[in-house]
Amino acid sequence: MIEGDGNKVGLEERLERLEAIIDRMESEDIALDEALQLFEEGVGHVREAEQVLAETELRVEELLAGGEVLEREIEEE
């Protein structure tokens, strides 16, 4: 995900935002519309985080294989 200023959001920032979303959704004074909006945002962050982790795992596997690192596309599920 790229934010409005063109900077890519890192995994740590996503996790922090997910924690904030969970805290807000666990509060008793949240409207249904806001909860749904936060849920949607959270799902987006989870999907992006999964993609980052998959790419990282692939890169680690390539490095551990002892061969040279090859750039390749990761298929989205």
Coordinates of C-alpha atoms in Angstrom, one line a residue:
M1 CA 0.0 0.0 0.0
I2 CA 1.3 3.4 -0.9
E3 CA 0.1 6.4 1.1
G4 CA -0.9 9.7 -0.4
D5 CA 2.6 11.1 -0.1
G6 CA 4.0 8.2 -2.2
N7 CA 5.7 6.5 0.8
K8 CA 5.2 2.7 1.1
V9 CA 3.7 1.7 4.5
G10 CA 6.0 -0.7 6.3
L11 CA 5.0 -3.9 8.1
E12 CA 5.6 -2.3 11.5
E13 CA 3.4 0.6 10.7
R14 CA 0.7 -1.8 9.5
L15 CA 0.8 -3.8 12.7
E16 CA 0.6 -0.6 14.8
R17 CA -2.4 0.5 12.9
L18 CA -4.0 -2.9 13.2
E19 CA -3.6 -2.7 17.0
A20 CA -5.2 0.8 17.0
I21 CA -8.1 -0.6 14.9
I22 CA -8.6 -3.5 17.3
D23 CA -8.5 -1.2 20.3
R24 CA -11.1 1.1 18.8
M25 CA -13.4 -1.8 17.7
E26 CA -13.3 -3.3 21.2
S27 CA -14.6 -0.1 22.7
E28 CA -18.3 0.0 23.6
D29 CA -19.1 3.4 22.0
I30 CA -18.4 2.6 18.4
A31 CA -21.1 3.0 15.7
L32 CA -21.7 0.1 13.3
D33 CA -20.7 2.2 10.3
E34 CA -17.4 3.1 11.9
A35 CA -16.8 -0.5 12.9
L36 CA -17.4 -1.7 9.4
Q37 CA -15.0 1.0 8.0
L38 CA -12.3 0.0 10.5
F39 CA -12.8 -3.7 9.7
E40 CA -12.4 -3.0 6.0
E41 CA -9.2 -1.0 6.6
G42 CA -7.9 -3.8 8.9
V43 CA -8.5 -6.4 6.2
G44 CA -6.6 -4.4 3.7
H45 CA -3.6 -4.1 6.1
V46 CA -3.7 -7.8 6.8
R47 CA -3.6 -8.6 3.1
E48 CA -0.8 -6.3 2.5
A49 CA 1.2 -7.6 5.5
E50 CA 0.7 -11.2 4.2
Q51 CA 2.1 -10.1 0.8
V52 CA 5.2 -8.5 2.5
L53 CA 5.8 -11.6 4.6
A54 CA 5.4 -13.9 1.5
E55 CA 8.0 -11.8 -0.4
T56 CA 10.3 -11.8 2.6
E57 CA 10.0 -15.6 3.0
L58 CA 10.8 -16.2 -0.7
R59 CA 13.8 -14.0 -0.5
V60 CA 15.1 -15.8 2.6
E61 CA 14.6 -19.2 0.9
E62 CA 16.6 -18.0 -2.1
L63 CA 19.4 -16.7 0.1
L64 CA 19.5 -20.0 2.1
A65 CA 19.6 -22.0 -1.1
G66 CA 23.1 -20.7 -1.6
G67 CA 22.4 -19.7 -5.2
E68 CA 22.3 -16.2 -6.4
V69 CA 19.3 -14.2 -5.6
L70 CA 16.9 -14.0 -8.5
E71 CA 14.2 -11.4 -8.7
R72 CA 10.8 -13.0 -9.5
E73 CA 7.2 -12.0 -9.2
I74 CA 5.1 -13.5 -6.5
E75 CA 1.6 -14.6 -7.5
E76 CA -1.2 -13.1 -5.4
E77 CA -3.7 -15.5 -4.0

